mmCIF file of C-alpha atoms in Angstrom:
data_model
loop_
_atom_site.group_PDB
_atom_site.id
_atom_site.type_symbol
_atom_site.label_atom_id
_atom_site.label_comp_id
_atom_site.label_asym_id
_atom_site.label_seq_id
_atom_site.Cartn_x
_atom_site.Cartn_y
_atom_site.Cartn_z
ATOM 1 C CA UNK A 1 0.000 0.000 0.000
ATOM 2 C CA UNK A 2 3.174 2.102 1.336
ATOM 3 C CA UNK A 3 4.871 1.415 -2.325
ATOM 4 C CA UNK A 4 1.354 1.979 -4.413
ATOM 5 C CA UNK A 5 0.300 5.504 -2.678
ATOM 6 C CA UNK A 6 3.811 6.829 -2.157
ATOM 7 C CA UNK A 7 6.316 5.851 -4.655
ATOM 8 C CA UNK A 8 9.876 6.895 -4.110
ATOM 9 C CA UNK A 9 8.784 8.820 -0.802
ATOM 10 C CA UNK A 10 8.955 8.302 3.198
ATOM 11 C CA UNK A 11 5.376 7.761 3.770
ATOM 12 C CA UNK A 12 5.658 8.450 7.512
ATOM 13 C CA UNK A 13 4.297 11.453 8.227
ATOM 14 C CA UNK A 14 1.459 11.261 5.512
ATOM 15 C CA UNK A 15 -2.431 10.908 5.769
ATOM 16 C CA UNK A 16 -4.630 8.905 4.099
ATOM 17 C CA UNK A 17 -8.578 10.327 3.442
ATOM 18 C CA UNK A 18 -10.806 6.976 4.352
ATOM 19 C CA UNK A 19 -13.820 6.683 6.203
ATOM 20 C CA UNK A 20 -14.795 10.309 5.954
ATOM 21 C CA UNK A 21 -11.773 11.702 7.787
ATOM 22 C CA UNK A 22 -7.504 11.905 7.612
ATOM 23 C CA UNK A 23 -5.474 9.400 9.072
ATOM 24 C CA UNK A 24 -1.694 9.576 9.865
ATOM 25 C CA UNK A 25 0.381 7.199 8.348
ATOM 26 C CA UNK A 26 2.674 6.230 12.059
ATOM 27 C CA UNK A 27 4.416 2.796 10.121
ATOM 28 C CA UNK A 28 4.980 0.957 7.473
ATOM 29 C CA UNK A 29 4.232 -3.268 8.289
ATOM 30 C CA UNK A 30 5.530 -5.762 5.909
ATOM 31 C CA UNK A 31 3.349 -6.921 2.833
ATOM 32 C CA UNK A 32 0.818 -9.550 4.141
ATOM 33 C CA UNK A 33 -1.236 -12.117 1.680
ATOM 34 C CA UNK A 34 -4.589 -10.649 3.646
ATOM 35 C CA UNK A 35 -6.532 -13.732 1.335
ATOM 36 C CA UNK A 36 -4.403 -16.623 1.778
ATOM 37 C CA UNK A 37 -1.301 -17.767 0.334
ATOM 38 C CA UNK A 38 -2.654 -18.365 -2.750
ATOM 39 C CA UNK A 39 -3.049 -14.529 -3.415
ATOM 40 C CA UNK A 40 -0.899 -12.151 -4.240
ATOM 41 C CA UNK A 41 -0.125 -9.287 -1.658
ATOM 42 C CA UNK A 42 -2.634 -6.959 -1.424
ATOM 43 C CA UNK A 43 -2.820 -2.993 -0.026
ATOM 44 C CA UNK A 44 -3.527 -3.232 4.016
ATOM 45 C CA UNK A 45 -3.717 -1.012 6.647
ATOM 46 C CA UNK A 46 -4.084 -1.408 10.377
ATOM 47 C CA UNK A 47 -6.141 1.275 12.441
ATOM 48 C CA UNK A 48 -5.123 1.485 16.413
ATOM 49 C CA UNK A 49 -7.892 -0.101 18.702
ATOM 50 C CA UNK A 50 -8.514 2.658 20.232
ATOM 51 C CA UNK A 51 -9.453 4.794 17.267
ATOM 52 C CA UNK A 52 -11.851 2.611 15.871
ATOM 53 C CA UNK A 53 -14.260 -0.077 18.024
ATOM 54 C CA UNK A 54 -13.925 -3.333 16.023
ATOM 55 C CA UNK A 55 -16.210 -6.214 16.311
ATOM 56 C CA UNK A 56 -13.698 -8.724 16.915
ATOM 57 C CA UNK A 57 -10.122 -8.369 17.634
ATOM 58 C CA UNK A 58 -6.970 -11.033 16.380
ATOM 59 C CA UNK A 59 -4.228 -11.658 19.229
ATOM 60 C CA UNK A 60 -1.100 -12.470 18.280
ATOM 61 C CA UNK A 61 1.423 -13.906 20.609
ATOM 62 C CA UNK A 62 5.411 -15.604 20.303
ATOM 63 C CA UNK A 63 5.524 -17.842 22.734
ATOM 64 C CA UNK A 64 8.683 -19.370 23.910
ATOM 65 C CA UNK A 65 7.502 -22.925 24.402
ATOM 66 C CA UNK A 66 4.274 -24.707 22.758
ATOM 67 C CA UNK A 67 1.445 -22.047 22.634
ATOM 68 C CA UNK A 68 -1.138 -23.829 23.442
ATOM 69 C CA UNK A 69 -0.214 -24.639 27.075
ATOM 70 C CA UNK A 70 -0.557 -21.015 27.572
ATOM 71 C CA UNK A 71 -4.365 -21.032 26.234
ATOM 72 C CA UNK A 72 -5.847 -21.198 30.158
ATOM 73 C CA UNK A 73 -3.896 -18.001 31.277
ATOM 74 C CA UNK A 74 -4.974 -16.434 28.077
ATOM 75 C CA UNK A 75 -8.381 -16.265 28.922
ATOM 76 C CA UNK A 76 -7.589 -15.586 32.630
ATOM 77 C CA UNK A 77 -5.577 -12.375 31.875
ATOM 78 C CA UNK A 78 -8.142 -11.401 29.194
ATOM 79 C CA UNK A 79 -11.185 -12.323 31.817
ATOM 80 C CA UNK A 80 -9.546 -10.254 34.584
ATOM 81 C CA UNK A 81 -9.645 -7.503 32.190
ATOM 82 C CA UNK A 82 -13.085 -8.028 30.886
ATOM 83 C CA UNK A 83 -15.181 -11.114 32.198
ATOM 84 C CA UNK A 84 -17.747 -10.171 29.036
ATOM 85 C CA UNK A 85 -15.301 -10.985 26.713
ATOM 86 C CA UNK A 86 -15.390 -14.009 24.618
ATOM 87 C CA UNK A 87 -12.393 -16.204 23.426
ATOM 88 C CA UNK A 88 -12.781 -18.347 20.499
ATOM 89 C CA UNK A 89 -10.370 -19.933 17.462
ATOM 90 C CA UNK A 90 -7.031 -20.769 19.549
ATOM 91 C CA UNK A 91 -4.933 -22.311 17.574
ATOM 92 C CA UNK A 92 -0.950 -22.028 16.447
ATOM 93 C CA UNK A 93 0.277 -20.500 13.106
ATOM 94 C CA UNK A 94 1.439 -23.891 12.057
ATOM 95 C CA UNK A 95 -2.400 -25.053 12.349
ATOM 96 C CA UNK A 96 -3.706 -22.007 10.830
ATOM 97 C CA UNK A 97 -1.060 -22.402 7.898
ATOM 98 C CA UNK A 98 -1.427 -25.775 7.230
ATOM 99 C CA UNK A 99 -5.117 -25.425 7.079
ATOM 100 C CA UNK A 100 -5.424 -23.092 5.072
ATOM 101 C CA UNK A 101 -2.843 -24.923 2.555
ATOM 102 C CA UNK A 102 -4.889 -28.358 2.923
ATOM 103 C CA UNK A 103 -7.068 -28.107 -0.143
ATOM 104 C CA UNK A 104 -3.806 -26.810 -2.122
ATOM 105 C CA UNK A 105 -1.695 -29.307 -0.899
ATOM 106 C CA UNK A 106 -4.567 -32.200 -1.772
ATOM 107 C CA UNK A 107 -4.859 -30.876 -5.300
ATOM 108 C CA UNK A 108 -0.906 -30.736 -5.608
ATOM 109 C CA UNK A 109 -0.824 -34.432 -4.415
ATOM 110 C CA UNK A 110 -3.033 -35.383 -7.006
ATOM 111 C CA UNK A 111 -1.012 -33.798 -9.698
ATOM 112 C CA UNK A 112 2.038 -35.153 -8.380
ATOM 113 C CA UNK A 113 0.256 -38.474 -8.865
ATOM 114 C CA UNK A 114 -1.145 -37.583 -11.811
ATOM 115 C CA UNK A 115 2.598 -36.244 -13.111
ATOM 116 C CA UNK A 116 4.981 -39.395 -11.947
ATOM 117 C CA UNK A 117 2.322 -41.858 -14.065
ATOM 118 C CA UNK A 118 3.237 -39.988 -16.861
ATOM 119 C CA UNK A 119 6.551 -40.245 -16.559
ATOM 120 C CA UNK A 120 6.491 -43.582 -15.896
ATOM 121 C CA UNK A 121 4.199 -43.871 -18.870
ATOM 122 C CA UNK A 122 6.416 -41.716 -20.991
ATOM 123 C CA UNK A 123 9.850 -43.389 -19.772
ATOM 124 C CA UNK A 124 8.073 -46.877 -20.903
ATOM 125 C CA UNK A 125 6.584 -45.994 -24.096
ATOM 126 C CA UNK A 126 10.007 -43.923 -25.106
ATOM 127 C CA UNK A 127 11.932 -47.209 -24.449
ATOM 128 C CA UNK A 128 9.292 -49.298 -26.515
ATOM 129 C CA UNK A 129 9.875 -47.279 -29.486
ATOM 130 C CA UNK A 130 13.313 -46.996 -29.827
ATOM 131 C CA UNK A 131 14.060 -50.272 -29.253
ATOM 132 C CA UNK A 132 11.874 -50.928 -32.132
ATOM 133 C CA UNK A 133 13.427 -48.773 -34.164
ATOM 134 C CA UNK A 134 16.559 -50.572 -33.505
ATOM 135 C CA UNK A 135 15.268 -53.699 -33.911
ATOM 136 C CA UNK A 136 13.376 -52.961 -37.428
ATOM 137 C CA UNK A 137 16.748 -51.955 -38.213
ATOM 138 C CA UNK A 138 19.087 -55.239 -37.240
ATOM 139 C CA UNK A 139 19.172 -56.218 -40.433
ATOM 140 C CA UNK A 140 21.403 -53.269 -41.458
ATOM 141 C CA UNK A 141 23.538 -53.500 -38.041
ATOM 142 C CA UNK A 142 24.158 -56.918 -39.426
ATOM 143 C CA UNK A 143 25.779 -56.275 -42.705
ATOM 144 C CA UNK A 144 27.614 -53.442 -41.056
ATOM 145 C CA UNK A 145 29.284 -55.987 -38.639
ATOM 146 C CA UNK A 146 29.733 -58.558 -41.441
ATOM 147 C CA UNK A 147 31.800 -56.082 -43.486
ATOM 148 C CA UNK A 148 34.137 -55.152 -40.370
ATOM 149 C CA UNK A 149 32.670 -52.036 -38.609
ATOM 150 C CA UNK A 150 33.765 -52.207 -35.001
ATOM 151 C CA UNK A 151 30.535 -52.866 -32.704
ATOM 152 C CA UNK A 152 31.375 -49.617 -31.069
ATOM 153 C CA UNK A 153 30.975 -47.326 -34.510
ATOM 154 C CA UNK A 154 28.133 -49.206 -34.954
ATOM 155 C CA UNK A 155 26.081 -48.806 -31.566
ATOM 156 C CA UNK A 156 27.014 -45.395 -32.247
ATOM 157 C CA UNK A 157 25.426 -44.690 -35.311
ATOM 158 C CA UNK A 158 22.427 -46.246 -33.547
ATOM 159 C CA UNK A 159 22.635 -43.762 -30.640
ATOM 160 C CA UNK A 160 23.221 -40.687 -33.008
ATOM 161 C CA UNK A 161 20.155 -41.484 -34.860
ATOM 162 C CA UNK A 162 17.988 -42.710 -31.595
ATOM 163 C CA UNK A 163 19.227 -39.454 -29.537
ATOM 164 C CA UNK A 164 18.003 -37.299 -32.637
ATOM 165 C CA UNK A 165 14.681 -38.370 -32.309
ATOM 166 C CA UNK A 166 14.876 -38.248 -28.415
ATOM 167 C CA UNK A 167 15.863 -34.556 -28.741
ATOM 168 C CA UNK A 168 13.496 -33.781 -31.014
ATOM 169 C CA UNK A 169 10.688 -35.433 -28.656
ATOM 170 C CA UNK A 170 11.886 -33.830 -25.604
ATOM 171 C CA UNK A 171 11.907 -30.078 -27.402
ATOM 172 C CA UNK A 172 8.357 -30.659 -28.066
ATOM 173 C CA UNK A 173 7.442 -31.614 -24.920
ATOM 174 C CA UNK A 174 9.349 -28.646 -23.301
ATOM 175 C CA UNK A 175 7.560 -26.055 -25.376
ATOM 176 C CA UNK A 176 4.101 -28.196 -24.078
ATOM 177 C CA UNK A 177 5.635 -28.308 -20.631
ATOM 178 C CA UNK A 178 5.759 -23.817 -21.036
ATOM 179 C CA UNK A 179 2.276 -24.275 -22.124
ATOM 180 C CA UNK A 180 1.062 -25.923 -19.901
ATOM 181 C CA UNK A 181 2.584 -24.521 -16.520
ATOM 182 C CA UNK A 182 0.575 -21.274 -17.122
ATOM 183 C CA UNK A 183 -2.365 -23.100 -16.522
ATOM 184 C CA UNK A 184 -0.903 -25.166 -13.129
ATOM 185 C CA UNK A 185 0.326 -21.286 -12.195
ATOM 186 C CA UNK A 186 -2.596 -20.873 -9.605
ATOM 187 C CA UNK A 187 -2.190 -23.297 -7.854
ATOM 188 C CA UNK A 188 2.506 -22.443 -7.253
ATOM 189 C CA UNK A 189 3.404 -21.264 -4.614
ATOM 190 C CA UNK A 190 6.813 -19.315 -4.912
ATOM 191 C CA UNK A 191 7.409 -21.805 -7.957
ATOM 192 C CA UNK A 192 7.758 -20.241 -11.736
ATOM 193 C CA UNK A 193 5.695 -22.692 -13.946
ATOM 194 C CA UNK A 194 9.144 -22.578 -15.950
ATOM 195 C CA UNK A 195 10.793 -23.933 -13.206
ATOM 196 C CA UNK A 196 14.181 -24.650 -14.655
ATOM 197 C CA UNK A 197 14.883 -27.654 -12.174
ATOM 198 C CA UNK A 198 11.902 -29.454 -12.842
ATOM 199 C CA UNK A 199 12.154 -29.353 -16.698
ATOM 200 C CA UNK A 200 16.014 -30.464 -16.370
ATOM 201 C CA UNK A 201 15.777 -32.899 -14.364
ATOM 202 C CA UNK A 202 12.458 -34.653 -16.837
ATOM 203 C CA UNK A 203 14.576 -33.893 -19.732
ATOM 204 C CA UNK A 204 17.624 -35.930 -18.198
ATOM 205 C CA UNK A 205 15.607 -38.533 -16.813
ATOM 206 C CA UNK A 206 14.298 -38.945 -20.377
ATOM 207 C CA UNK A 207 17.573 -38.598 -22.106
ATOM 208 C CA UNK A 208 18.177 -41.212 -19.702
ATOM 209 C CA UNK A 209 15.964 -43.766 -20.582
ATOM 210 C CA UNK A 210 16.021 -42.784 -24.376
ATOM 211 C CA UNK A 211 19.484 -43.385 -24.068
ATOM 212 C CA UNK A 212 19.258 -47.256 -22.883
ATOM 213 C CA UNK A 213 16.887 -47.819 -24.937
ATOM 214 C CA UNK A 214 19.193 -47.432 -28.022
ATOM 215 C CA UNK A 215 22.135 -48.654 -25.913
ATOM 216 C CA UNK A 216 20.842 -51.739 -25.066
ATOM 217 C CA UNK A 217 18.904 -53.025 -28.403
ATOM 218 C CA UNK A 218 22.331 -52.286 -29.949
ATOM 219 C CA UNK A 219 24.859 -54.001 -28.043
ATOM 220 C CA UNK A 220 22.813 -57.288 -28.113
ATOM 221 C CA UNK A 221 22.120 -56.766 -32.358
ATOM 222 C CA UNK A 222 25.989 -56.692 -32.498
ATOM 223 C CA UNK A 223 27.004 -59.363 -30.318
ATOM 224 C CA UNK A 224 24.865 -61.550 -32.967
ATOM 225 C CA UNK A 225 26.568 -63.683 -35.740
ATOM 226 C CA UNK A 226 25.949 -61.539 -38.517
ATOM 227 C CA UNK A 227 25.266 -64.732 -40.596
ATOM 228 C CA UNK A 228 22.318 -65.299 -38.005
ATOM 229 C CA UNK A 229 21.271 -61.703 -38.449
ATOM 230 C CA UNK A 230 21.380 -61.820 -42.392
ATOM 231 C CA UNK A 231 19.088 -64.731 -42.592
ATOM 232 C CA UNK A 232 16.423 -63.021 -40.859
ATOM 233 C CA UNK A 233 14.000 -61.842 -42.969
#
């Protein structure tokens, strides 16, 4: 509020015009999220309880051991002052954070579900394909052996070729994966959806498993008799 009604000036000092009269601007708090965590921060301003009668007050209090043992001389001191005075909603920040990130964290859980079966399902159908591809193409690693290329040039040629089409895959998915993490932005918390961690480390894991999968194919299509190879038809 400090930043959006005084830019570049000491706002101490100042007055604000609301509710039908001036108000001195005494200090500047940090930003809060007034709506949850899920919101950005928003303008707030706190009004001294003795200017203004509110309806219900919120008490704040650091404590140096659990909090909640000192819930029964709460109410005491608070009674002594006021016997009319109720007390309701005691409870620690931790509780009153973690509720209010329950239905967050449940939807988060789901995608996380949701977003490891894919991999898994990704990582598995990656491997299925390009160890087909290397095994439509035996055939050809077969001659290549019988006319003297070392198994090594061989497997990789096969891993050139295979890591092209992995590459090409996995920049497709990334510009998806951009897409995508707009719509998944609501619901981050002090994450970019372009995290750069997450997309590196699914790239690598792919890489990863594309990389077997043309490893692995290859070195057993090699270690073949070529004659056995050639008759295949």
């Amino acid at each position: 509020m400090a930043e959006r009604w005084f830019p570049e000036e000491n706002p101490l000092g100042k007055e604000l015009f609301v509710w039908g009269q001036n108000w001195q601007v005494v200090g500047v708090a940090a930003d809060v999220r007034e709506f949850g965590l899920a919101q950005d921060f928003t303008p707030v301003f706190y009004m001294a309880s003795r200017q203004v009668t509110p309806d219900r007050m919120q008490l704040l209090l650091r404590t140096a051991g659990d909090p909640l043992d000192l819930a029964a001389d709460l109410r005491r001191t608070v009674w002594d002052f006021d016997r009319s005075i109720p007390i309701s909603g005691l409870e620690t920040m931790e509780a009153r954070i973690t509720g209010s990130l329950a239905q967050p964290r449940f939807r988060m859980m789901l995608v996380g579900i949701f977003a490891g079966m894919a991999l898994i399902l990704a990582s598995t159908g990656l491997y299925g394909v390009l160890a087909f591809f290397v095994r439509q193409r035996i055939r050809e690693l077969g001659i290549r052996v019988a006319l003297g290329a070392a198994p090594r040039n061989v497997i990789s040629v096969v891993l050139q070729r295979g890591m092209v089409l992995v590459g090409i895959g996995i920049a497709a998915g990334l510009v998806g994966g951009f897409a995508g993490g707009r719509v998944l932005q609501s619901m981050l918390f002090d994450v970019a959806p372009t995290d750069v961690l997450t997309f590196g480390g699914v790239s690598l894991c792919l890489a990863a498993v594309g990389l077997i999968a043309c490893i692995l194919p290859a070195r057993r299509a090699v270690k073949v008799d070529p004659q056995e190879v050639l008759r295949v038809e």
